[in-house]
Amino acid sequence: MILIRITMTEKSKEPFHVIIKPIGPVCNLTCKYCYYLDKKSLYPDKKSFRMSAHTLEEITKQYIHCQPEGIQEIQFAWQGGEPTLLGVDFFKKAVALQKKYAPKGVRIFNSFQTNGTLLSDKWGQFFHDESFLVGISIDGPEDLHNRFRYNSKGEGSFNQVMKGVEILKKHEVEFNTLTVVNSINGNRPKLVYDFLKEIGSTFFQFIPIVERNDSGSVTKETVGPRQWGRFLQTVFDCWLSSDIGHIFIQRFDVCLGLYMGLPSSLCVFSETCGRAAALEHNGDLYSCDHFVFKENYLGNIKKHSLASLMDSPQQKKFGDNKQAALPKKCRQCRYLPICNGGCPSNRFIKKTGEKYPLNYLCEGYKLFFRHSLPYFRAMAQSLAYGSSAKDYKMFLDSKKASGNNKNTKT
């Protein structure tokens, strides 16, 4: 094995983020729409996907030291597969290494995405003591959640997930919810929204599932474009009615920031991408969590520095392609400054006269942006005048708002 010696001078040119998958694609569930389970095929001879102590130390050291000068906060994001399969002691070691390598004045934060089914008091105490932010994957009430989230025996995971949520509450662990919007729960936006509030979540992430089969057609689990747009519209209206300032929804926060002239904190709506990579259990780095393919392999951090991989011509081209490969229809769209073409992984709709494919979810996003634009603009104005976002009505053009609602009824 060829090893490198990382020095404090090896810095990336820009801040970057890495999703760390310390157990690769291994999971105790077999969710129907999971796009990561088949990543085992990248390592056909592997029997164990557990990250070694050496790799853990290497990624910790490099992730901290390779950030550009002046960085004061660093976020470690742990995902899988299912990271709880590694046990608490693995992450105690991770935290100890973070404390060992963190320069004075630099704050380290940890986020941890889990299906919640294996959480225990031991996990709850650890998360509390080390101030982890835990993301719970849950798709709504039992009948909706169990439709696609189940174990290898086909048994739904809802009851186990809810036990995990109660563990987090018991130990006063900060948590948010990640809901995959699919072809089933996509028809029940208000039910999903009310349920997430009921279980105590105050920060929602909604991720549209878009998958294709071998023939190139979308799978039956995939949310429809208009279905996705209507889902966002209804959730937005629920939030608008009484929950501004109490419930935080990732996509809405990002949209509001963009209307205020701030850069997108979510790569989906950024002009370019490429600053959020994915690290496999053995130190292999890929361009993005949605592009863990052989052609998007950047290298291994035990052979190349993390800074050199993130700043490589290959990764820069990957990030720039998001804008370079925008279809003409996108470039002429009034919502381009907000959408920026969406996630490149969803651009596969070929149209006559277009050199580059369109985003599958385009129609849905347009429905949502048209519906929400007057309100976000009013919120942005309210904040600019020193008021809160919930005071948006003082700045709302009621005629435009009512017109938008009328135009987007379906």
mmCIF file of C-alpha atoms in Angstrom:
data_model
loop_
_atom_site.group_PDB
_atom_site.id
_atom_site.type_symbol
_atom_site.label_atom_id
_atom_site.label_comp_id
_atom_site.label_asym_id
_atom_site.label_seq_id
_atom_site.Cartn_x
_atom_site.Cartn_y
_atom_site.Cartn_z
ATOM 1 C CA MET A 1 0.000 0.000 0.000
ATOM 2 C CA ILE A 2 1.269 3.448 -0.927
ATOM 3 C CA LEU A 3 0.729 5.947 1.854
ATOM 4 C CA ILE A 4 1.073 9.706 1.780
ATOM 5 C CA ARG A 5 2.195 12.079 4.465
ATOM 6 C CA ILE A 6 -0.276 14.917 4.932
ATOM 7 C CA THR A 7 1.181 18.202 6.123
ATOM 8 C CA MET A 8 -0.544 21.279 7.460
ATOM 9 C CA THR A 9 0.312 23.133 4.235
ATOM 10 C CA GLU A 10 -1.814 20.921 1.958
ATOM 11 C CA LYS A 11 -4.933 23.039 1.778
ATOM 12 C CA SER A 12 -7.858 23.003 -0.648
ATOM 13 C CA LYS A 13 -8.603 26.205 -2.553
ATOM 14 C CA GLU A 14 -12.231 26.314 -1.411
ATOM 15 C CA PRO A 15 -14.300 24.821 1.419
ATOM 16 C CA PHE A 16 -15.568 21.329 0.702
ATOM 17 C CA HIS A 17 -17.818 18.736 2.267
ATOM 18 C CA VAL A 18 -17.500 14.962 2.338
ATOM 19 C CA ILE A 19 -20.264 12.488 3.170
ATOM 20 C CA ILE A 20 -18.490 9.670 4.980
ATOM 21 C CA LYS A 21 -19.859 6.142 4.539
ATOM 22 C CA PRO A 22 -17.906 4.111 7.117
ATOM 23 C CA ILE A 23 -19.814 0.910 6.388
ATOM 24 C CA GLY A 24 -20.366 1.558 2.690
ATOM 25 C CA PRO A 25 -23.687 0.274 1.320
ATOM 26 C CA VAL A 26 -24.332 -2.286 4.085
ATOM 27 C CA CYS A 27 -27.715 -1.854 5.771
ATOM 28 C CA ASN A 28 -30.091 -3.840 7.970
ATOM 29 C CA LEU A 29 -33.017 -2.720 5.804
ATOM 30 C CA THR A 30 -33.705 -3.330 2.135
ATOM 31 C CA CYS A 31 -35.735 -0.254 1.254
ATOM 32 C CA LYS A 32 -37.300 -0.723 -2.162
ATOM 33 C CA TYR A 33 -36.023 2.543 -3.632
ATOM 34 C CA CYS A 34 -32.548 2.621 -2.060
ATOM 35 C CA TYR A 35 -30.008 3.556 -4.715
ATOM 36 C CA TYR A 36 -27.021 2.647 -2.578
ATOM 37 C CA LEU A 37 -27.471 -1.034 -1.796
ATOM 38 C CA ASP A 38 -26.163 -2.086 -5.205
ATOM 39 C CA LYS A 39 -22.869 -0.214 -4.644
ATOM 40 C CA LYS A 40 -21.537 -3.490 -3.246
ATOM 41 C CA SER A 41 -20.950 -4.391 -6.893
ATOM 42 C CA LEU A 42 -18.079 -1.875 -6.962
ATOM 43 C CA TYR A 43 -16.242 -4.137 -4.529
ATOM 44 C CA PRO A 44 -17.086 -7.699 -5.629
ATOM 45 C CA ASP A 45 -14.298 -9.288 -3.582
ATOM 46 C CA LYS A 46 -15.116 -7.445 -0.369
ATOM 47 C CA LYS A 47 -16.429 -9.464 2.563
ATOM 48 C CA SER A 48 -16.297 -6.682 5.129
ATOM 49 C CA PHE A 49 -17.272 -3.074 4.503
ATOM 50 C CA ARG A 50 -16.236 -1.859 7.946
ATOM 51 C CA MET A 51 -13.925 1.159 7.825
ATOM 52 C CA SER A 52 -10.545 0.352 9.348
ATOM 53 C CA ALA A 53 -9.037 2.307 12.215
ATOM 54 C CA HIS A 54 -6.304 3.527 9.879
ATOM 55 C CA THR A 55 -8.754 4.829 7.265
ATOM 56 C CA LEU A 56 -10.832 6.493 9.965
ATOM 57 C CA GLU A 57 -7.794 8.342 11.274
ATOM 58 C CA GLU A 58 -6.675 9.280 7.753
ATOM 59 C CA ILE A 59 -10.021 10.790 6.724
ATOM 60 C CA THR A 60 -10.347 12.622 10.052
ATOM 61 C CA LYS A 61 -6.881 14.145 9.789
ATOM 62 C CA GLN A 62 -7.190 15.089 6.142
ATOM 63 C CA TYR A 63 -10.755 16.384 6.322
ATOM 64 C CA ILE A 64 -9.685 18.826 9.016
ATOM 65 C CA HIS A 65 -6.234 19.796 7.730
ATOM 66 C CA CYS A 66 -7.124 20.068 4.028
ATOM 67 C CA GLN A 67 -9.841 22.676 4.523
ATOM 68 C CA PRO A 68 -8.776 26.158 3.343
ATOM 69 C CA GLU A 69 -7.237 28.679 5.708
ATOM 70 C CA GLY A 70 -9.684 30.579 7.866
ATOM 71 C CA ILE A 71 -12.271 27.804 8.265
ATOM 72 C CA GLN A 72 -13.692 27.975 11.787
ATOM 73 C CA GLU A 73 -16.316 25.225 11.611
ATOM 74 C CA ILE A 74 -16.103 21.728 10.096
ATOM 75 C CA GLN A 75 -19.067 19.395 9.678
ATOM 76 C CA PHE A 76 -18.553 15.622 9.672
ATOM 77 C CA ALA A 77 -21.514 13.840 8.057
ATOM 78 C CA TRP A 78 -21.878 10.120 8.712
ATOM 79 C CA GLN A 79 -24.124 8.052 6.443
ATOM 80 C CA GLY A 80 -24.450 4.600 4.977
ATOM 81 C CA GLY A 81 -25.810 2.079 4.438
ATOM 82 C CA GLU A 82 -26.668 2.114 8.096
ATOM 83 C CA PRO A 83 -23.840 3.575 10.232
ATOM 84 C CA THR A 84 -25.212 2.284 13.557
ATOM 85 C CA LEU A 85 -24.136 -1.223 12.440
ATOM 86 C CA LEU A 86 -20.585 -0.152 13.365
ATOM 87 C CA GLY A 87 -21.478 0.281 17.040
ATOM 88 C CA VAL A 88 -21.034 3.223 19.398
ATOM 89 C CA ASP A 89 -17.346 2.576 20.093
ATOM 90 C CA PHE A 90 -16.417 3.270 16.462
ATOM 91 C CA PHE A 91 -17.872 6.767 16.696
ATOM 92 C CA LYS A 92 -16.342 7.376 20.110
ATOM 93 C CA LYS A 93 -13.018 6.770 18.388
ATOM 94 C CA ALA A 94 -14.038 9.142 15.591
ATOM 95 C CA VAL A 95 -14.808 11.923 18.069
ATOM 96 C CA ALA A 96 -11.526 11.322 19.900
ATOM 97 C CA LEU A 97 -9.636 11.679 16.604
ATOM 98 C CA GLN A 98 -11.504 14.884 15.783
ATOM 99 C CA LYS A 99 -10.415 16.358 19.111
ATOM 100 C CA LYS A 100 -6.861 15.194 18.474
ATOM 101 C CA TYR A 101 -6.521 16.860 15.074
ATOM 102 C CA ALA A 102 -8.747 19.942 15.400
ATOM 103 C CA PRO A 103 -6.679 23.153 15.473
ATOM 104 C CA LYS A 104 -7.327 25.600 18.263
ATOM 105 C CA GLY A 105 -10.373 27.746 17.559
ATOM 106 C CA VAL A 106 -11.924 25.349 15.022
ATOM 107 C CA ARG A 107 -15.298 23.902 16.003
ATOM 108 C CA ILE A 108 -16.212 20.368 14.940
ATOM 109 C CA PHE A 109 -19.812 19.301 14.397
ATOM 110 C CA ASN A 110 -21.207 15.859 13.633
ATOM 111 C CA SER A 111 -24.380 14.882 11.780
ATOM 112 C CA PHE A 112 -25.525 11.279 11.628
ATOM 113 C CA GLN A 113 -28.122 9.892 9.202
ATOM 114 C CA THR A 114 -29.825 6.697 10.373
ATOM 115 C CA ASN A 115 -32.928 4.625 9.771
ATOM 116 C CA GLY A 116 -33.308 4.643 13.569
ATOM 117 C CA THR A 117 -34.135 0.957 13.960
ATOM 118 C CA LEU A 118 -31.010 0.039 15.973
ATOM 119 C CA LEU A 119 -30.914 2.992 18.349
ATOM 120 C CA SER A 120 -30.585 2.253 22.061
ATOM 121 C CA ASP A 121 -30.002 4.139 25.298
ATOM 122 C CA LYS A 122 -26.271 3.742 24.707
ATOM 123 C CA TRP A 123 -26.602 5.507 21.369
ATOM 124 C CA GLY A 124 -28.883 8.160 22.844
ATOM 125 C CA GLN A 125 -26.450 8.977 25.637
ATOM 126 C CA PHE A 126 -23.524 9.157 23.211
ATOM 127 C CA PHE A 127 -25.349 11.452 20.791
ATOM 128 C CA HIS A 128 -26.370 13.708 23.667
ATOM 129 C CA ASP A 129 -22.913 13.841 25.251
ATOM 130 C CA GLU A 130 -21.189 14.634 21.942
ATOM 131 C CA SER A 131 -23.916 16.984 20.597
ATOM 132 C CA PHE A 132 -24.586 14.989 17.425
ATOM 133 C CA LEU A 133 -27.363 16.157 15.106
ATOM 134 C CA VAL A 134 -29.244 12.996 14.128
ATOM 135 C CA GLY A 135 -31.256 12.626 10.944
ATOM 136 C CA ILE A 136 -34.067 10.057 11.094
ATOM 137 C CA SER A 137 -35.270 8.560 7.819
ATOM 138 C CA ILE A 138 -39.040 8.263 7.966
ATOM 139 C CA ASP A 139 -41.582 8.513 5.155
ATOM 140 C CA GLY A 140 -44.749 9.333 7.088
ATOM 141 C CA PRO A 141 -47.332 7.359 9.112
ATOM 142 C CA GLU A 142 -47.033 3.584 9.359
ATOM 143 C CA ASP A 143 -48.922 2.621 6.205
ATOM 144 C CA LEU A 144 -46.932 5.074 4.076
ATOM 145 C CA HIS A 145 -43.557 4.389 5.676
ATOM 146 C CA ASN A 146 -43.838 0.598 5.501
ATOM 147 C CA ARG A 147 -44.766 0.650 1.822
ATOM 148 C CA PHE A 148 -41.119 0.806 0.760
ATOM 149 C CA ARG A 149 -39.022 0.787 3.965
ATOM 150 C CA TYR A 150 -38.703 -2.794 5.166
ATOM 151 C CA ASN A 151 -36.171 -5.452 6.157
ATOM 152 C CA SER A 152 -34.951 -8.478 4.220
ATOM 153 C CA LYS A 153 -38.032 -10.440 5.346
ATOM 154 C CA GLY A 154 -40.357 -7.814 3.927
ATOM 155 C CA GLU A 155 -41.401 -6.627 7.393
ATOM 156 C CA GLY A 156 -42.098 -2.917 7.791
ATOM 157 C CA SER A 157 -39.680 -0.898 9.915
ATOM 158 C CA PHE A 158 -42.050 1.779 11.240
ATOM 159 C CA ASN A 159 -42.377 0.532 14.826
ATOM 160 C CA GLN A 160 -38.610 0.165 15.219
ATOM 161 C CA VAL A 161 -38.042 3.657 13.791
ATOM 162 C CA MET A 162 -40.523 5.174 16.235
ATOM 163 C CA LYS A 163 -38.748 3.446 19.134
ATOM 164 C CA GLY A 164 -35.578 5.102 17.880
ATOM 165 C CA VAL A 165 -37.289 8.499 17.816
ATOM 166 C CA GLU A 166 -38.372 8.011 21.419
ATOM 167 C CA ILE A 167 -34.791 7.147 22.383
ATOM 168 C CA LEU A 168 -33.608 10.450 20.915
ATOM 169 C CA LYS A 169 -36.307 12.381 22.739
ATOM 170 C CA LYS A 170 -35.532 10.632 26.014
ATOM 171 C CA HIS A 171 -31.884 11.675 25.806
ATOM 172 C CA GLU A 172 -32.696 15.164 24.482
ATOM 173 C CA VAL A 173 -30.840 14.604 21.226
ATOM 174 C CA GLU A 174 -31.390 17.179 18.499
ATOM 175 C CA PHE A 175 -32.890 15.417 15.491
ATOM 176 C CA ASN A 176 -34.427 16.187 12.131
ATOM 177 C CA THR A 177 -36.362 14.051 9.688
ATOM 178 C CA LEU A 178 -35.551 12.998 6.149
ATOM 179 C CA THR A 179 -38.569 11.947 4.129
ATOM 180 C CA VAL A 180 -38.206 10.354 0.722
ATOM 181 C CA VAL A 181 -41.105 11.528 -1.430
ATOM 182 C CA ASN A 182 -42.217 8.677 -3.651
ATOM 183 C CA SER A 183 -45.163 7.690 -5.809
ATOM 184 C CA ILE A 184 -47.252 6.731 -2.766
ATOM 185 C CA ASN A 185 -46.674 9.307 -0.014
ATOM 186 C CA GLY A 186 -46.350 11.936 -2.741
ATOM 187 C CA ASN A 187 -50.176 11.902 -2.872
ATOM 188 C CA ARG A 188 -50.520 12.601 0.871
ATOM 189 C CA PRO A 189 -48.504 15.771 1.576
ATOM 190 C CA LYS A 190 -50.680 17.153 4.391
ATOM 191 C CA LEU A 191 -50.833 13.789 6.138
ATOM 192 C CA VAL A 192 -47.041 13.511 5.977
ATOM 193 C CA TYR A 193 -46.564 17.102 7.166
ATOM 194 C CA ASP A 194 -48.925 16.720 10.128
ATOM 195 C CA PHE A 195 -47.316 13.416 11.084
ATOM 196 C CA LEU A 196 -43.793 14.852 11.144
ATOM 197 C CA LYS A 197 -44.987 17.668 13.398
ATOM 198 C CA GLU A 198 -46.764 15.166 15.630
ATOM 199 C CA ILE A 199 -43.612 13.136 16.295
ATOM 200 C CA GLY A 200 -41.732 16.263 17.332
ATOM 201 C CA SER A 201 -39.638 17.064 14.278
ATOM 202 C CA THR A 202 -39.053 20.756 13.663
ATOM 203 C CA PHE A 203 -36.710 20.451 10.672
ATOM 204 C CA PHE A 204 -37.890 18.573 7.586
ATOM 205 C CA GLN A 205 -35.916 17.381 4.599
ATOM 206 C CA PHE A 206 -37.911 16.180 1.606
ATOM 207 C CA ILE A 207 -35.986 14.196 -0.996
ATOM 208 C CA PRO A 208 -37.739 13.230 -4.262
ATOM 209 C CA ILE A 209 -36.950 9.686 -5.306
ATOM 210 C CA VAL A 210 -36.092 9.475 -8.997
ATOM 211 C CA GLU A 211 -34.836 6.114 -10.206
ATOM 212 C CA ARG A 212 -34.639 4.418 -13.551
ATOM 213 C CA ASN A 213 -34.699 0.747 -14.457
ATOM 214 C CA ASP A 214 -32.454 -1.013 -16.963
ATOM 215 C CA SER A 215 -34.625 0.119 -19.869
ATOM 216 C CA GLY A 216 -34.219 3.779 -18.890
ATOM 217 C CA SER A 217 -37.803 4.245 -17.698
ATOM 218 C CA VAL A 218 -38.510 5.536 -14.207
ATOM 219 C CA THR A 219 -39.440 2.934 -11.605
ATOM 220 C CA LYS A 220 -42.915 2.631 -10.112
ATOM 221 C CA GLU A 221 -41.592 4.038 -6.837
ATOM 222 C CA THR A 222 -40.451 7.269 -8.520
ATOM 223 C CA VAL A 223 -42.420 10.411 -7.719
ATOM 224 C CA GLY A 224 -44.058 12.066 -10.719
ATOM 225 C CA PRO A 225 -42.961 15.589 -11.753
ATOM 226 C CA ARG A 226 -46.366 17.228 -11.175
ATOM 227 C CA GLN A 227 -46.880 15.048 -8.117
ATOM 228 C CA TRP A 228 -43.632 16.441 -6.673
ATOM 229 C CA GLY A 229 -44.719 19.997 -7.460
ATOM 230 C CA ARG A 230 -48.121 19.544 -5.845
ATOM 231 C CA PHE A 231 -46.500 17.933 -2.814
ATOM 232 C CA LEU A 232 -44.248 20.957 -2.316
ATOM 233 C CA GLN A 233 -47.183 23.348 -2.873
ATOM 234 C CA THR A 234 -49.335 21.708 -0.219
ATOM 235 C CA VAL A 235 -46.511 21.444 2.300
ATOM 236 C CA PHE A 236 -45.688 25.097 1.634
ATOM 237 C CA ASP A 237 -49.296 26.121 2.301
ATOM 238 C CA CYS A 238 -49.367 24.123 5.536
ATOM 239 C CA TRP A 239 -46.154 25.782 6.659
ATOM 240 C CA LEU A 240 -47.297 29.228 5.540
ATOM 241 C CA SER A 241 -50.539 29.051 7.514
ATOM 242 C CA SER A 242 -49.045 28.735 10.985
ATOM 243 C CA ASP A 243 -45.529 27.323 11.174
ATOM 244 C CA ILE A 244 -43.106 29.981 9.885
ATOM 245 C CA GLY A 245 -40.409 30.327 12.518
ATOM 246 C CA HIS A 246 -41.445 27.095 14.248
ATOM 247 C CA ILE A 247 -40.944 24.492 11.530
ATOM 248 C CA PHE A 248 -37.935 24.677 9.218
ATOM 249 C CA ILE A 249 -37.990 23.002 5.821
ATOM 250 C CA GLN A 250 -34.648 22.715 4.079
ATOM 251 C CA ARG A 251 -35.784 23.518 0.539
ATOM 252 C CA PHE A 252 -37.847 26.485 1.703
ATOM 253 C CA ASP A 253 -34.952 27.904 3.722
ATOM 254 C CA VAL A 254 -32.704 27.638 0.675
ATOM 255 C CA CYS A 255 -35.283 29.270 -1.622
ATOM 256 C CA LEU A 256 -35.774 32.156 0.792
ATOM 257 C CA GLY A 257 -32.013 32.666 0.985
ATOM 258 C CA LEU A 258 -31.782 32.758 -2.809
ATOM 259 C CA TYR A 259 -34.549 35.360 -3.026
ATOM 260 C CA MET A 260 -32.508 37.382 -0.537
ATOM 261 C CA GLY A 261 -29.478 37.196 -2.829
ATOM 262 C CA LEU A 262 -27.586 34.652 -0.729
ATOM 263 C CA PRO A 263 -25.729 31.669 -2.226
ATOM 264 C CA SER A 264 -27.439 28.300 -2.090
ATOM 265 C CA SER A 265 -26.494 26.109 0.846
ATOM 266 C CA LEU A 266 -27.957 23.128 -1.023
ATOM 267 C CA CYS A 267 -26.057 21.790 -4.033
ATOM 268 C CA VAL A 268 -29.300 20.998 -5.872
ATOM 269 C CA PHE A 269 -29.964 24.723 -6.372
ATOM 270 C CA SER A 270 -26.349 25.882 -6.769
ATOM 271 C CA GLU A 271 -24.977 27.150 -10.086
ATOM 272 C CA THR A 272 -22.176 24.595 -9.953
ATOM 273 C CA CYS A 273 -21.479 21.579 -7.775
ATOM 274 C CA GLY A 274 -18.464 19.419 -7.034
ATOM 275 C CA ARG A 275 -17.683 20.577 -3.499
ATOM 276 C CA ALA A 276 -19.633 17.760 -1.844
ATOM 277 C CA ALA A 277 -18.014 14.370 -2.387
ATOM 278 C CA ALA A 278 -18.687 10.895 -1.006
ATOM 279 C CA LEU A 279 -16.115 8.744 0.776
ATOM 280 C CA GLU A 280 -16.414 4.971 0.805
ATOM 281 C CA HIS A 281 -15.397 2.679 3.677
ATOM 282 C CA ASN A 282 -11.927 1.980 2.210
ATOM 283 C CA GLY A 283 -10.992 5.601 1.503
ATOM 284 C CA ASP A 284 -12.214 5.741 -2.112
ATOM 285 C CA LEU A 285 -13.525 9.197 -2.986
ATOM 286 C CA TYR A 286 -16.309 9.790 -5.532
ATOM 287 C CA SER A 287 -17.529 13.044 -7.055
ATOM 288 C CA CYS A 288 -20.934 12.996 -5.330
ATOM 289 C CA ASP A 289 -23.203 10.751 -3.280
ATOM 290 C CA HIS A 290 -25.449 10.419 -6.354
ATOM 291 C CA PHE A 291 -22.526 9.687 -8.659
ATOM 292 C CA VAL A 292 -20.760 6.770 -7.011
ATOM 293 C CA PHE A 293 -19.829 5.159 -10.316
ATOM 294 C CA LYS A 294 -16.504 4.012 -11.746
ATOM 295 C CA GLU A 295 -16.345 7.012 -14.073
ATOM 296 C CA ASN A 296 -16.718 9.369 -11.087
ATOM 297 C CA TYR A 297 -13.961 7.792 -9.005
ATOM 298 C CA LEU A 298 -11.440 10.445 -7.945
ATOM 299 C CA GLY A 299 -8.903 8.354 -6.058
ATOM 300 C CA ASN A 300 -8.123 6.978 -2.619
ATOM 301 C CA ILE A 301 -7.148 9.244 0.272
ATOM 302 C CA LYS A 302 -4.401 6.813 1.298
ATOM 303 C CA LYS A 303 -2.665 7.443 -2.037
ATOM 304 C CA HIS A 304 -3.624 11.068 -2.753
ATOM 305 C CA SER A 305 -4.367 13.977 -0.473
ATOM 306 C CA LEU A 306 -8.004 14.913 -0.040
ATOM 307 C CA ALA A 307 -7.175 18.490 -1.088
ATOM 308 C CA SER A 308 -5.635 17.352 -4.380
ATOM 309 C CA LEU A 309 -8.651 15.159 -5.164
ATOM 310 C CA MET A 310 -11.202 17.861 -4.404
ATOM 311 C CA ASP A 311 -9.242 20.414 -6.474
ATOM 312 C CA SER A 312 -8.463 18.007 -9.317
ATOM 313 C CA PRO A 313 -9.353 18.896 -12.930
ATOM 314 C CA GLN A 314 -11.702 15.903 -12.977
ATOM 315 C CA GLN A 315 -13.704 17.170 -10.017
ATOM 316 C CA LYS A 316 -13.720 20.735 -11.267
ATOM 317 C CA LYS A 317 -15.075 19.601 -14.617
ATOM 318 C CA PHE A 318 -17.708 17.531 -12.841
ATOM 319 C CA GLY A 319 -18.850 20.594 -10.901
ATOM 320 C CA ASP A 320 -18.734 22.994 -13.851
ATOM 321 C CA ASN A 321 -20.709 20.608 -16.061
ATOM 322 C CA LYS A 322 -23.836 21.413 -14.094
ATOM 323 C CA GLN A 323 -23.914 24.858 -15.674
ATOM 324 C CA ALA A 324 -22.120 24.025 -18.907
ATOM 325 C CA ALA A 325 -24.673 21.333 -19.774
ATOM 326 C CA LEU A 326 -27.769 23.418 -19.105
ATOM 327 C CA PRO A 327 -30.420 22.916 -21.802
ATOM 328 C CA LYS A 328 -31.569 25.973 -23.777
ATOM 329 C CA LYS A 329 -34.975 25.720 -22.103
ATOM 330 C CA CYS A 330 -33.330 26.127 -18.700
ATOM 331 C CA ARG A 331 -31.244 29.103 -19.799
ATOM 332 C CA GLN A 332 -34.406 30.883 -20.912
ATOM 333 C CA CYS A 333 -36.427 30.010 -17.792
ATOM 334 C CA ARG A 334 -37.435 32.752 -15.362
ATOM 335 C CA TYR A 335 -36.700 30.423 -12.444
ATOM 336 C CA LEU A 336 -33.111 29.663 -13.450
ATOM 337 C CA PRO A 337 -31.641 31.932 -10.709
ATOM 338 C CA ILE A 338 -33.429 29.768 -8.121
ATOM 339 C CA CYS A 339 -33.345 26.290 -9.670
ATOM 340 C CA ASN A 340 -30.082 26.357 -11.657
ATOM 341 C CA GLY A 341 -31.225 23.249 -13.475
ATOM 342 C CA GLY A 342 -31.660 21.101 -10.366
ATOM 343 C CA CYS A 343 -29.591 18.014 -9.610
ATOM 344 C CA PRO A 344 -27.668 16.708 -12.656
ATOM 345 C CA SER A 345 -28.576 13.148 -11.648
ATOM 346 C CA ASN A 346 -32.172 13.912 -12.660
ATOM 347 C CA ARG A 347 -31.359 15.337 -16.092
ATOM 348 C CA PHE A 348 -32.271 12.589 -18.530
ATOM 349 C CA ILE A 349 -35.349 13.795 -20.441
ATOM 350 C CA LYS A 350 -34.347 14.183 -24.086
ATOM 351 C CA LYS A 351 -36.191 16.756 -26.185
ATOM 352 C CA THR A 352 -35.952 17.524 -29.890
ATOM 353 C CA GLY A 353 -33.829 20.587 -30.488
ATOM 354 C CA GLU A 354 -32.059 20.315 -27.140
ATOM 355 C CA LYS A 355 -28.391 19.356 -27.002
ATOM 356 C CA TYR A 356 -28.590 18.472 -23.312
ATOM 357 C CA PRO A 357 -31.318 16.546 -21.467
ATOM 358 C CA LEU A 358 -33.880 18.280 -19.246
ATOM 359 C CA ASN A 359 -34.476 17.674 -15.560
ATOM 360 C CA TYR A 360 -37.159 15.041 -14.981
ATOM 361 C CA LEU A 361 -38.627 17.132 -12.128
ATOM 362 C CA CYS A 362 -38.685 20.405 -14.073
ATOM 363 C CA GLU A 363 -42.463 20.660 -14.412
ATOM 364 C CA GLY A 364 -42.949 20.073 -10.693
ATOM 365 C CA TYR A 365 -40.408 22.684 -9.692
ATOM 366 C CA LYS A 366 -42.074 25.235 -11.961
ATOM 367 C CA LEU A 367 -45.426 24.577 -10.289
ATOM 368 C CA PHE A 368 -43.870 25.133 -6.887
ATOM 369 C CA PHE A 369 -41.832 28.209 -7.777
ATOM 370 C CA ARG A 370 -44.795 29.887 -9.474
ATOM 371 C CA HIS A 371 -46.939 29.164 -6.425
ATOM 372 C CA SER A 372 -44.446 30.277 -3.768
ATOM 373 C CA LEU A 373 -42.582 33.139 -5.472
ATOM 374 C CA PRO A 374 -44.773 36.052 -4.212
ATOM 375 C CA TYR A 375 -44.544 34.771 -0.651
ATOM 376 C CA PHE A 376 -40.785 34.249 -0.661
ATOM 377 C CA ARG A 377 -40.304 37.715 -2.126
ATOM 378 C CA ALA A 378 -42.497 39.187 0.600
ATOM 379 C CA MET A 379 -40.569 37.280 3.277
ATOM 380 C CA ALA A 380 -37.282 38.515 1.850
ATOM 381 C CA GLN A 381 -38.553 42.097 1.958
ATOM 382 C CA SER A 382 -39.776 41.646 5.519
ATOM 383 C CA LEU A 383 -36.383 40.377 6.636
ATOM 384 C CA ALA A 384 -34.631 43.191 4.775
ATOM 385 C CA TYR A 385 -36.696 45.707 6.775
ATOM 386 C CA GLY A 386 -35.722 44.051 10.050
ATOM 387 C CA SER A 387 -38.979 42.173 10.584
ATOM 388 C CA SER A 388 -39.375 38.406 10.679
ATOM 389 C CA ALA A 389 -40.363 36.153 7.786
ATOM 390 C CA LYS A 390 -43.761 35.518 9.375
ATOM 391 C CA ASP A 391 -44.587 39.202 8.887
ATOM 392 C CA TYR A 392 -44.558 38.670 5.115
ATOM 393 C CA LYS A 393 -48.188 39.773 4.693
ATOM 394 C CA MET A 394 -47.169 43.420 5.119
ATOM 395 C CA PHE A 395 -45.133 43.131 1.908
ATOM 396 C CA LEU A 396 -47.333 40.755 -0.058
ATOM 397 C CA ASP A 397 -48.937 41.742 -3.322
ATOM 398 C CA SER A 398 -52.243 40.006 -2.676
ATOM 399 C CA LYS A 399 -53.331 40.152 -6.320
ATOM 400 C CA LYS A 400 -50.212 38.388 -7.545
ATOM 401 C CA ALA A 401 -50.441 35.844 -4.757
ATOM 402 C CA SER A 402 -54.071 35.000 -5.448
ATOM 403 C CA GLY A 403 -53.311 34.849 -9.166
ATOM 404 C CA ASN A 404 -50.479 32.411 -8.595
ATOM 405 C CA ASN A 405 -52.653 30.157 -6.464
ATOM 406 C CA LYS A 406 -55.365 30.168 -9.090
ATOM 407 C CA ASN A 407 -52.967 29.398 -11.905
ATOM 408 C CA THR A 408 -51.472 26.394 -10.177
ATOM 409 C CA LYS A 409 -54.596 24.595 -9.058
ATOM 410 C CA THR A 410 -54.587 21.023 -10.258
#
